[in-house]
Tab-separated table of C-alpha atoms and ligand atoms in Angstrom:
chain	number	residue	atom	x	y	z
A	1	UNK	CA	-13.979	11.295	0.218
A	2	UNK	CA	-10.401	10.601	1.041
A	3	UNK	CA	-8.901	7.665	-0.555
A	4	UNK	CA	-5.805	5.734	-0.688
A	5	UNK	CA	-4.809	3.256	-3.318
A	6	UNK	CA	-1.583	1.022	-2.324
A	7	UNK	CA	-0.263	-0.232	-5.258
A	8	UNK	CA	-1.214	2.840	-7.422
A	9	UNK	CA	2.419	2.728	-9.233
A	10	UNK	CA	1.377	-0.628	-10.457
A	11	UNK	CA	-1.284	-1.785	-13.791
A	12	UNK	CA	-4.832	-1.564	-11.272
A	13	UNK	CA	-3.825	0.776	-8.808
A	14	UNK	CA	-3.010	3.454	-11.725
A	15	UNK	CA	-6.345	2.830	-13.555
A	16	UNK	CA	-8.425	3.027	-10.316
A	17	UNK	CA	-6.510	6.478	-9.299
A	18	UNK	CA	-7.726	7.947	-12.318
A	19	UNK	CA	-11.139	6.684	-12.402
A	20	UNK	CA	-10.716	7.830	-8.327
A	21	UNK	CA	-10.089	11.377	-9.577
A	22	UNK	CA	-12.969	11.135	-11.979
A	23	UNK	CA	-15.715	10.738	-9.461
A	24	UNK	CA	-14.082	14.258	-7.493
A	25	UNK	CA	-12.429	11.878	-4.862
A	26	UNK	CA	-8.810	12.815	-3.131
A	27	UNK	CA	-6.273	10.259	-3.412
A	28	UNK	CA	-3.277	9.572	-1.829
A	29	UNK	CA	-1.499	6.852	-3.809
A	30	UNK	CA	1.372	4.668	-2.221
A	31	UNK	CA	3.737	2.245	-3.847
A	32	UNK	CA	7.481	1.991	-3.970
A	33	UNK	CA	7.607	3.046	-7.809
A	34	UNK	CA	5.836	5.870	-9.760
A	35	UNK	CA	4.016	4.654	-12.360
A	36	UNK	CA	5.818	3.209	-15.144
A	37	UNK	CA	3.850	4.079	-18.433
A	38	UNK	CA	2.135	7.866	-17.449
A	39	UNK	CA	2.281	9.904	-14.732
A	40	UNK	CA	-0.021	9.516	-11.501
A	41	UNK	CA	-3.472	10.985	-11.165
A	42	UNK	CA	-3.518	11.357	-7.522
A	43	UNK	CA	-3.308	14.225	-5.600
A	44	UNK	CA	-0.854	12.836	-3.310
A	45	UNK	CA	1.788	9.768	-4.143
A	46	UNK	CA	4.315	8.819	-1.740
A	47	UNK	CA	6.943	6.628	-1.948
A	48	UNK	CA	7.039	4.311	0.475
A	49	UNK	CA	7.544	0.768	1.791
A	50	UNK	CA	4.679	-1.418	2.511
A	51	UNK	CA	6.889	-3.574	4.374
A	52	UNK	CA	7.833	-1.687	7.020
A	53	UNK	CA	5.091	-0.466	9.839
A	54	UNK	CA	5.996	3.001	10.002
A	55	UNK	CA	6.075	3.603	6.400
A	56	UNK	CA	2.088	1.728	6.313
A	57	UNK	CA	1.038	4.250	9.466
A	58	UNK	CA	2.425	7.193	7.098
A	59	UNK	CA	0.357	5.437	4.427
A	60	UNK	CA	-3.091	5.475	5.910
A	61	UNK	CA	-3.105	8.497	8.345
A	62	UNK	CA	-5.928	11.043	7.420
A	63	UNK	CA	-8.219	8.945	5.026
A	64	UNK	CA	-11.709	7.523	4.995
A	65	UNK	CA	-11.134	3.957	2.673
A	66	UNK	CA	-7.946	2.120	1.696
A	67	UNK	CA	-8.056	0.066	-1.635
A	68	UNK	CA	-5.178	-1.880	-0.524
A	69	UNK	CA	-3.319	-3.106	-4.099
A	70	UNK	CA	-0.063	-3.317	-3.495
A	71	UNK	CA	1.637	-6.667	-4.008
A	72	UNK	CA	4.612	-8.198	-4.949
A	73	UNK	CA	3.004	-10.185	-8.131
A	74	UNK	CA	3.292	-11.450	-11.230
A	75	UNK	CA	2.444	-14.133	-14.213
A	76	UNK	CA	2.387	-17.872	-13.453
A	77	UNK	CA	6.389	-17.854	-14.237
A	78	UNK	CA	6.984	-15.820	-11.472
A	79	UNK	CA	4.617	-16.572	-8.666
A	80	UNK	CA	6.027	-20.144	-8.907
A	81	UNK	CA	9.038	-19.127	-9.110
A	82	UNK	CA	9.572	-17.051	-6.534
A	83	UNK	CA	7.209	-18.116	-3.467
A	84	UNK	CA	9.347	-17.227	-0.636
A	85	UNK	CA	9.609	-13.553	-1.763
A	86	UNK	CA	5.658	-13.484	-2.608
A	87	UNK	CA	4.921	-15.014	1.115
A	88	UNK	CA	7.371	-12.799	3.037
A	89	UNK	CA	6.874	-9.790	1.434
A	90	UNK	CA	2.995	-10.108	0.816
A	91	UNK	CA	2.797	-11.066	4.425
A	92	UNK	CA	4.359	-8.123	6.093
A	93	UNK	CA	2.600	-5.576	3.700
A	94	UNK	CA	-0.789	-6.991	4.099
A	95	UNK	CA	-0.808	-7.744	7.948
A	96	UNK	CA	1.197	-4.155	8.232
A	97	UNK	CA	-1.265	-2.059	6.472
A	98	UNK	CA	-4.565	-3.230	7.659
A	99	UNK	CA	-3.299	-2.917	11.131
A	100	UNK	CA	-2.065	0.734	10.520
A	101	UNK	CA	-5.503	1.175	8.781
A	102	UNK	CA	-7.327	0.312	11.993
A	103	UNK	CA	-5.195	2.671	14.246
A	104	UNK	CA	-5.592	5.463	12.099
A	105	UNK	CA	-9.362	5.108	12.069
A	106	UNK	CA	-9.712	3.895	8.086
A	107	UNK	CA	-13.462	3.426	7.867
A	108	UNK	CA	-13.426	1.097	4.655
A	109	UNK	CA	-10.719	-1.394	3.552
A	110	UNK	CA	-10.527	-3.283	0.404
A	111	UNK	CA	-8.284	-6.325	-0.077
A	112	UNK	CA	-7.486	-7.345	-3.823
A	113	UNK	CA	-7.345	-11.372	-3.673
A	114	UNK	CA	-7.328	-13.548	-6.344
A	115	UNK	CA	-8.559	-16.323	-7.825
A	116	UNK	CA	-5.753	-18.165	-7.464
A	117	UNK	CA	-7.223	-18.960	-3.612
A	118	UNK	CA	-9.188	-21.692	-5.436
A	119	UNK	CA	-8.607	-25.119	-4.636
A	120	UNK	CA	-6.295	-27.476	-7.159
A	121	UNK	CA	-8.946	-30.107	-6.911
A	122	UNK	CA	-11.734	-28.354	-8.733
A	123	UNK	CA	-9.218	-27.230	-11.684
A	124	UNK	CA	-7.793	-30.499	-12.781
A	125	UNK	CA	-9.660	-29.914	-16.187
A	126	UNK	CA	-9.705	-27.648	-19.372
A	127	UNK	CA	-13.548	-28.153	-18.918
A	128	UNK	CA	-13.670	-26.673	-15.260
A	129	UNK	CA	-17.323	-25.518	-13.600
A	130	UNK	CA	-17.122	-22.267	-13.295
A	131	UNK	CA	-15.880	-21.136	-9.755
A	132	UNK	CA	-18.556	-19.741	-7.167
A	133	UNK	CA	-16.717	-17.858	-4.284
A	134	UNK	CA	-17.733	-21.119	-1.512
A	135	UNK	CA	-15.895	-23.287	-3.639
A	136	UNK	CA	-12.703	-21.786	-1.959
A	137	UNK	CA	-13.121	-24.639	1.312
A	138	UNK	CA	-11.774	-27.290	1.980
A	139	UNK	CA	-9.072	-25.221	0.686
A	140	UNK	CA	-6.513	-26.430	-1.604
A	141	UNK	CA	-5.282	-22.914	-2.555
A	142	UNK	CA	-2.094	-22.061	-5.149
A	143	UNK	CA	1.114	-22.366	-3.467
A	144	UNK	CA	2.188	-19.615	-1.743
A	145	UNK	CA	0.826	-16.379	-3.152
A	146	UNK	CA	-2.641	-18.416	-3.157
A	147	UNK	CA	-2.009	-19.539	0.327
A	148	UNK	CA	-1.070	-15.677	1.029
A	149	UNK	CA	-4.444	-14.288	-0.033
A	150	UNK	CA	-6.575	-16.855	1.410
A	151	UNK	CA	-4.717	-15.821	4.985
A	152	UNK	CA	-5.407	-12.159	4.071
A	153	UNK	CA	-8.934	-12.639	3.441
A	154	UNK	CA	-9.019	-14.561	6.860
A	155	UNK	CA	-7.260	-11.673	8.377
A	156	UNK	CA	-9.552	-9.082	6.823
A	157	UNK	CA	-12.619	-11.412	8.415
A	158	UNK	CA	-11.474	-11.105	11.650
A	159	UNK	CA	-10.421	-7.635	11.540
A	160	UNK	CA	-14.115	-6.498	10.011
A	161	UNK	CA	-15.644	-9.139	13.401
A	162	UNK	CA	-13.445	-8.490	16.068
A	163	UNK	CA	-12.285	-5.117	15.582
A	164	UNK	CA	-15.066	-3.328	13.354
A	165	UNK	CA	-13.266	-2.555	10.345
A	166	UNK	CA	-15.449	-2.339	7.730
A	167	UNK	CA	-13.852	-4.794	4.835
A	168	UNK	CA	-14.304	-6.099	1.164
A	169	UNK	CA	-12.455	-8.624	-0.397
A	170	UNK	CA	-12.234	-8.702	-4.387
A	171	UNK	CA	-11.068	-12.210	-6.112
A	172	UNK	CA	-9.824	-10.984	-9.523
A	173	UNK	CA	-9.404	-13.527	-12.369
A	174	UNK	CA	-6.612	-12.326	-14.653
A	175	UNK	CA	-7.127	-8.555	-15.306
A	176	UNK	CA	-5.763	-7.484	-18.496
A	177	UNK	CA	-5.722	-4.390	-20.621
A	178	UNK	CA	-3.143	-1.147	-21.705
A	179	UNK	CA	-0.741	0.331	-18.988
A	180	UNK	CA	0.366	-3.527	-17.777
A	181	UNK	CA	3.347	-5.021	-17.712
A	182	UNK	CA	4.380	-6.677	-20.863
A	183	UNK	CA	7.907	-8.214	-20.551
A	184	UNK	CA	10.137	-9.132	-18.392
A	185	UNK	CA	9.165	-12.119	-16.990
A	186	UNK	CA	6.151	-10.598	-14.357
A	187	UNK	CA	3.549	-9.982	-17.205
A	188	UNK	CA	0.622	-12.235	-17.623
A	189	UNK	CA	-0.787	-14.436	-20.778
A	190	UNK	CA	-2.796	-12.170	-22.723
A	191	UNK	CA	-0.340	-9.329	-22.512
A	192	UNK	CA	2.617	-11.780	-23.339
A	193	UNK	CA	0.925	-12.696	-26.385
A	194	UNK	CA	0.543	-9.478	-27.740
A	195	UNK	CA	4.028	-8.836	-27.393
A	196	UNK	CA	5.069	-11.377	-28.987
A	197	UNK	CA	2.274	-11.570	-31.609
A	198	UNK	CA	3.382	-7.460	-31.972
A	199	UNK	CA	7.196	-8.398	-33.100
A	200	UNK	CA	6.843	-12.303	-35.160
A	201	UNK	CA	6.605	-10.906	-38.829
A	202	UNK	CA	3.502	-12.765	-40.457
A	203	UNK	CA	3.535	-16.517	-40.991
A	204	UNK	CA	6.079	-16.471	-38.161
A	205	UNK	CA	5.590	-18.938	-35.126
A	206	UNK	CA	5.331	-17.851	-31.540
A	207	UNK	CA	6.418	-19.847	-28.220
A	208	UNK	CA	3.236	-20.466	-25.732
A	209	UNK	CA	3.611	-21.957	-22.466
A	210	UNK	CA	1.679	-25.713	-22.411
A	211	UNK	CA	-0.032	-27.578	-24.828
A	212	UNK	CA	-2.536	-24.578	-25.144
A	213	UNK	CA	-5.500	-26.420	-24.129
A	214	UNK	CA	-5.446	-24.792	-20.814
A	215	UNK	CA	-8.175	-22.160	-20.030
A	216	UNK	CA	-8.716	-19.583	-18.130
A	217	UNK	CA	-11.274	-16.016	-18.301
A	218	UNK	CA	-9.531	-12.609	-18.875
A	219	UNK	CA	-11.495	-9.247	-17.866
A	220	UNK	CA	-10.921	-6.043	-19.439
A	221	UNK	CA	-9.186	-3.301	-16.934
A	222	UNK	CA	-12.158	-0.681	-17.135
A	223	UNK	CA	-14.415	-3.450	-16.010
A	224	UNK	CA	-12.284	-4.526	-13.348
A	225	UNK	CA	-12.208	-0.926	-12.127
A	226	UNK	CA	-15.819	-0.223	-12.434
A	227	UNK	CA	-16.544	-3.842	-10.190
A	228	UNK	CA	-14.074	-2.525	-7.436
A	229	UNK	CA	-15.548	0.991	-6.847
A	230	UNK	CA	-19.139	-0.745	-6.992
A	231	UNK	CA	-17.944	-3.630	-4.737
A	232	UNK	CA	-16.245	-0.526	-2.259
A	233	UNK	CA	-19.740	1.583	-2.030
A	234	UNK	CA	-21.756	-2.100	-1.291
A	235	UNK	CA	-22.389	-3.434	2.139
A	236	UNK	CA	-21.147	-6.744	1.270
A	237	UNK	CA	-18.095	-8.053	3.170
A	238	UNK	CA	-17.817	-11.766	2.187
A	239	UNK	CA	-15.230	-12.526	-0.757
A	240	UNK	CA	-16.621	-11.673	-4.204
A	241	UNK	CA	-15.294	-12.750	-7.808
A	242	UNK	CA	-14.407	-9.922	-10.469
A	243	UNK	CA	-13.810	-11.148	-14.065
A	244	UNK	CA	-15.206	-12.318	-16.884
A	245	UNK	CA	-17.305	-15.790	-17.159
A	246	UNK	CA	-16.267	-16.801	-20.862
A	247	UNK	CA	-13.519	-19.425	-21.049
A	248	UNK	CA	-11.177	-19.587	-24.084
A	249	UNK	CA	-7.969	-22.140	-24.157
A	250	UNK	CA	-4.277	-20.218	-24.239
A	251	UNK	CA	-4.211	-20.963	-28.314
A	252	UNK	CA	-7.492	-19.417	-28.771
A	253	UNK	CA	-6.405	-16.446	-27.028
A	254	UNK	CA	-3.151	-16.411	-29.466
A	255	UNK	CA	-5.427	-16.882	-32.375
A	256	UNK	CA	-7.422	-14.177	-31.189
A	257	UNK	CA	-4.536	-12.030	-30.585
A	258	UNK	CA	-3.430	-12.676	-34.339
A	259	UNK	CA	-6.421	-12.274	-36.002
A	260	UNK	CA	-6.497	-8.349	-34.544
A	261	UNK	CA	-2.909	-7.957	-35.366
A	262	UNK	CA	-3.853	-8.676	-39.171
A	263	UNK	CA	-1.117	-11.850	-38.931
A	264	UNK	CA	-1.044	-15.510	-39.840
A	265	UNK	CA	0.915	-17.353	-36.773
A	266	UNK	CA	2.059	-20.619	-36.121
A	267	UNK	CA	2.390	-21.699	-31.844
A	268	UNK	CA	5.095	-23.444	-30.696
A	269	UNK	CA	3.870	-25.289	-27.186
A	270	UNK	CA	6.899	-25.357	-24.823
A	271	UNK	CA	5.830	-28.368	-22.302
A	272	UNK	CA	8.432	-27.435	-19.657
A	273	UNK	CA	7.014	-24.104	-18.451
A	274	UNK	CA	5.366	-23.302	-15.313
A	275	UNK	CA	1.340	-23.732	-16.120
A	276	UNK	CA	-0.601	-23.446	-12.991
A	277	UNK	CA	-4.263	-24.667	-12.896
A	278	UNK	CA	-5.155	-26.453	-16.055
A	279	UNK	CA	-8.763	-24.670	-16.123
A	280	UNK	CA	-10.046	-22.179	-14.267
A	281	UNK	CA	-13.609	-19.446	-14.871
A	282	UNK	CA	-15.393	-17.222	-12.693
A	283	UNK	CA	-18.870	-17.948	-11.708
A	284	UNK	CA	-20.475	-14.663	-11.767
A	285	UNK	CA	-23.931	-15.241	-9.935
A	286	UNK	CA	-23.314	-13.974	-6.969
A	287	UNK	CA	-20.947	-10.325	-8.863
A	288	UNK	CA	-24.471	-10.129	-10.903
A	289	UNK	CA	-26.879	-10.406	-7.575
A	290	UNK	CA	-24.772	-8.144	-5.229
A	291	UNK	CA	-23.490	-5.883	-7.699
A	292	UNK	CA	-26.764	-5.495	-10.158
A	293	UNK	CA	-23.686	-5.711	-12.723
A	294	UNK	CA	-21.117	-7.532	-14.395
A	295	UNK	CA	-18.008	-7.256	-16.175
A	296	UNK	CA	-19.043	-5.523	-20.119
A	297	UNK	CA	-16.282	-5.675	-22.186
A	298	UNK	CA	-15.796	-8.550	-24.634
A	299	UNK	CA	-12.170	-10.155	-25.002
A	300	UNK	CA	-12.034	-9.037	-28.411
A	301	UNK	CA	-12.216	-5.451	-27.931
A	302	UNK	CA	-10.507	-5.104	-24.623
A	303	UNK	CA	-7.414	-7.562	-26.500
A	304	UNK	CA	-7.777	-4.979	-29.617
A	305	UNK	CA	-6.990	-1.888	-26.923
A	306	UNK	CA	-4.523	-3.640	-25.769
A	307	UNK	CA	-2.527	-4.804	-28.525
A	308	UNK	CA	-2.473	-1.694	-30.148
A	309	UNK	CA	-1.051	-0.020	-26.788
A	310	UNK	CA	1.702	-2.548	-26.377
A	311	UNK	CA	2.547	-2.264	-30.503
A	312	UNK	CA	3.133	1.643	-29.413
A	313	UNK	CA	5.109	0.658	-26.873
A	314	UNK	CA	7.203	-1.116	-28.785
A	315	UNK	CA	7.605	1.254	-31.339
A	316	UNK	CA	8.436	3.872	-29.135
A	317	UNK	CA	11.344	2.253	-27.752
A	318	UNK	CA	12.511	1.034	-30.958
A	319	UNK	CA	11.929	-3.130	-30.666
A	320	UNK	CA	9.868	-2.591	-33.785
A	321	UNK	CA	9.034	-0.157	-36.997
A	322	UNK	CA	5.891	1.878	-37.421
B	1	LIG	P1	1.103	-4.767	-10.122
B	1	LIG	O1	2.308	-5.604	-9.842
B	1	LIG	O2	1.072	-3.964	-11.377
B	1	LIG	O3	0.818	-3.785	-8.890
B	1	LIG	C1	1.194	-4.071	-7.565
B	1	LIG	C2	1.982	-2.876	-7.049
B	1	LIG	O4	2.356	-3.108	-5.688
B	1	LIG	C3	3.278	-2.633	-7.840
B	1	LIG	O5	3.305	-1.334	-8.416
B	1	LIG	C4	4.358	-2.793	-6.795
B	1	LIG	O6	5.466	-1.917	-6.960
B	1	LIG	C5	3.613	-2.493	-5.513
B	1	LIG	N1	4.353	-3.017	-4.359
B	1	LIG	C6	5.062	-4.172	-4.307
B	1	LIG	N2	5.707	-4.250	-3.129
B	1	LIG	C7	5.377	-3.129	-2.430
B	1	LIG	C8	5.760	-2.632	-1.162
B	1	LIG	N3	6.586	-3.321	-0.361
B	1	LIG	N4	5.252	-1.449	-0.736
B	1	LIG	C9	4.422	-0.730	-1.543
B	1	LIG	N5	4.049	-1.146	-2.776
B	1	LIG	C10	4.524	-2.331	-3.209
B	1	LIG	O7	-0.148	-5.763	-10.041
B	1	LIG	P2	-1.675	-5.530	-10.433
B	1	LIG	O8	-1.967	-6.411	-11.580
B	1	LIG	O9	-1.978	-4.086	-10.516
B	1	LIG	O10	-2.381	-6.173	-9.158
B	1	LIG	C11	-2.922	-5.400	-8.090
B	1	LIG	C12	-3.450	-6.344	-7.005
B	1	LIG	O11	-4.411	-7.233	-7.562
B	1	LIG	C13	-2.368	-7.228	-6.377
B	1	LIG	O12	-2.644	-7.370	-4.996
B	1	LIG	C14	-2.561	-8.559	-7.066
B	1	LIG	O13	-2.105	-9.641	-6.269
B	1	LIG	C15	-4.058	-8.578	-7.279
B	1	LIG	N6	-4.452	-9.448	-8.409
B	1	LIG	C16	-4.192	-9.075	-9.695
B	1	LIG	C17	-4.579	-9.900	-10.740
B	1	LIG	C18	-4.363	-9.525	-12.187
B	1	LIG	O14	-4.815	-10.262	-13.073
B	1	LIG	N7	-3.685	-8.418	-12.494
B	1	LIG	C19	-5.215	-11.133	-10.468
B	1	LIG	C20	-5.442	-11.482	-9.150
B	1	LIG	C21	-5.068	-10.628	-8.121
C-alpha cells in the first residue's frame, strides 16, 4: 500500500515509518524537520508545511491511508505554556490536511488524539477510574491542545459521515520510549527523568514537578506502534484509547527510573510547575475487545530501553562520561 505518515520527523511518526517499511509498505513521510536522532526509513520524505494548503495537497497526492501525526506538541510545561501556538497551528494543519486528504482521494485517515480530551472533572484525584473513551462528554477537555483534538476528532466524524472518508481516531496516553525528545523543555515525564536520573551522580537529588503523588500510565513506543497499525487495518471509526492501564505516581516512576540506573536519589518536589490532571489511566476494555490486543510491554523494561538510549545520548555529546 501507499502510506503517508505526517509527523514522521518527530518520536511516533519515525518509529511507525520503520515498522511501515517492515510490513513492505511505501511511505511518503512529511514533517518540517528530518528526523533528529537517525535517518528516515521512508521511501519518500518531504519537507513541508502542514500549515499551509498547498504544501498538505503536495502531502497527500498519490496515496491510499494518511497516519496524520504531525503536531506542534509537547510535555505539560509546554502545552500550557504555549496554547495559542498549539490552537493556531494544530488547527490549520489538522483541518488543512484532512481536507487535502479527501480531494486527493485518501481512502483511510488516522488522527492521533490524546488523552488529554478527557474531562478535568473525572481527574481531580491521584486515585482516578480508569478512563473509558465515553467518558470524554460532557466535555471538560485540557485547555487548548485538549480542546484542539476533541474538535479534530469532531471534524474527522463528520468528514468519515458526510463526506465518506474512511477515519480512525487514536487517544494516546503518554507514549514513551528511545528516539524522543529528552530536553529542552518539549519532552515528557518519563523521558525527563531519565535525563536527569542519567547526569545526578549517586545519592544526588533530582527536581520533579508536584508533590509526586500525581499519576498517570506510560506505554512503551513499540506497543504504541503495533496498536496504531492494528487500529488502521480495523473497521472501527469511533475514538479508541492506546496505552497502558497500570498507574504509578511521578515519584514511583523516578524511583523506578533510579533503581535501573543502579543510583540512590533523593526528589526535590518543585510546587510551582505546570502539573496538568492530578490522575489520569486508560481503560483498556474496549483496545482489548476491538483490537483482540493490548499494549505488552511492562514500564520496567520499556524505562530500561530507554534510559540506556538517552545515557548514550548523553555521552555522545559529551554532558556525561562513559
Ligand atoms: P513529536 O513532536 O515528536 O512529533 C510531531 C511532529 O509534527 C514533529 O516532528 C513536528 O516537527 C511535526 N510538525 C509540527 N508542526 C508541523 C507542521 N506545521 N507541518 C508538518 N509537520 C509539523 O510528537 P509525538 O510524540 O511523535 O506525537 C505524535 C502525535 O501524537 C501528535 O499529534 C501528538 O499530539 C499525539 N500524541 C502524542 C502523545 C505522546 O505521549 N507522545 C500523547 C498524546 C497524543
Amino acid at each position: 500500500m501507499k502510506i503517508l505518515v505526517t509527523g514522521a520527523g518527530g518520536f511516533i511518526g519515525h518509529h511507525l515509518v520503520k515498522a511501515l517499511k517492515k510490513e513492505g509498505h511505501w511511505v511518503r513521510g512529511v514533517d518540517i524537520k528530518e528526523p533528529e536522532f537517525e535517518p528516515t526509513a521512508a521511501d519518500e520524505f518531504e519537507l513541508l508545511d502542514l500549515r499551509r494548503f498547498d504544501c498538505a495537497l503536495q502531502a497527500t497526492r498519490a496515496v491510499d491511508r494518511v497516519f496524520h501525526l504531525a503536531a506542534n506538541m509537547g510535555g505539560i510545561g509546554f502545552i500550557e505554556n504555549f496554547k495559542g501556538v498549539i490552537v493556531r497551528d494544530n488547527t490549520m494543519i489538522n483541518i488543512h490536511t484532512i481536507e487535502a486528504a479527501r480531494i486527493n482521494g485518501v481512502k483511510r485517515f488516522l488522527f492521533t488524539s490524546s488523552a488529554c480530551i478527557y474531562p478535568g472533572y473525572k481527574q481531580k484525584e491521584a486515585d482516578v477510574t480508569p478512563l473509558k473513551e465515553s467518558d470524554a462528554y460532557p466535555a471538560d477537555a485540557e485547555d487548548g491542545y485538549g480542546w484542539e483534538k476533541l474538535y479534530m476528532e469532531r471534524t474527522c466524524r463528520h468528514y468519515r459521515e458526510d463526506f465518506g472518508l474512511d477515519t480512525r481516531i487514536v487517544r494516546f496516553h503518554n507514549i514513551f520510549g528511545p528516539l524522543g525528545t529528552y530536553d529542552g523543555g518539549r519532552e515528557k515525564a518519563p523521558a525527563a527523568m531519565c535525563r536527569k536520573i542519567a547526569l545526578v551522580e549517586d545519592g544526588g537529588e533530582i527536581e520533579v514537578w508536584g508533590d509526586g503523588k500525581q499519576t498517570r500510565s506510560f506505554c512503551y513506543i513499540d506497543d504504541c506502534v503495533e496498536g496504531l497499525m492494528r487500529l488502521m487495518d480495523s473497521d472501527f471509526h469511533d475514538p479508541l484509547n492506546l496505552g497502558q492501564d497500570r498507574m504509578v505516581t511521578i515519584d514511583e516512576l523516578a524511583y523506578m527510573v533510579a533503581a535501573i540506573a543502579g543510583k540512590k536519589i533523593r526528589l526535590r518536589h518543585e510546587l510551582n510547575r505546570p502539573l496538568g490532571v492530578r490522575g489520569r489511566n486508560s481503560d483498556n476494555s474496549l483496545l482489548r475487545q476491538v483490537l483482540k490486543w493490548e499494549p505488552q510491554i511492562s514500564l520496567e523494561e520499556g524505562l530500561r530501553v530507554t534510559y540506556e538510549w538517552i545515557r548514550g545520548e548523553l555521552i555522545k555529546t559529551g554532558r556525561l562520561k562513559a
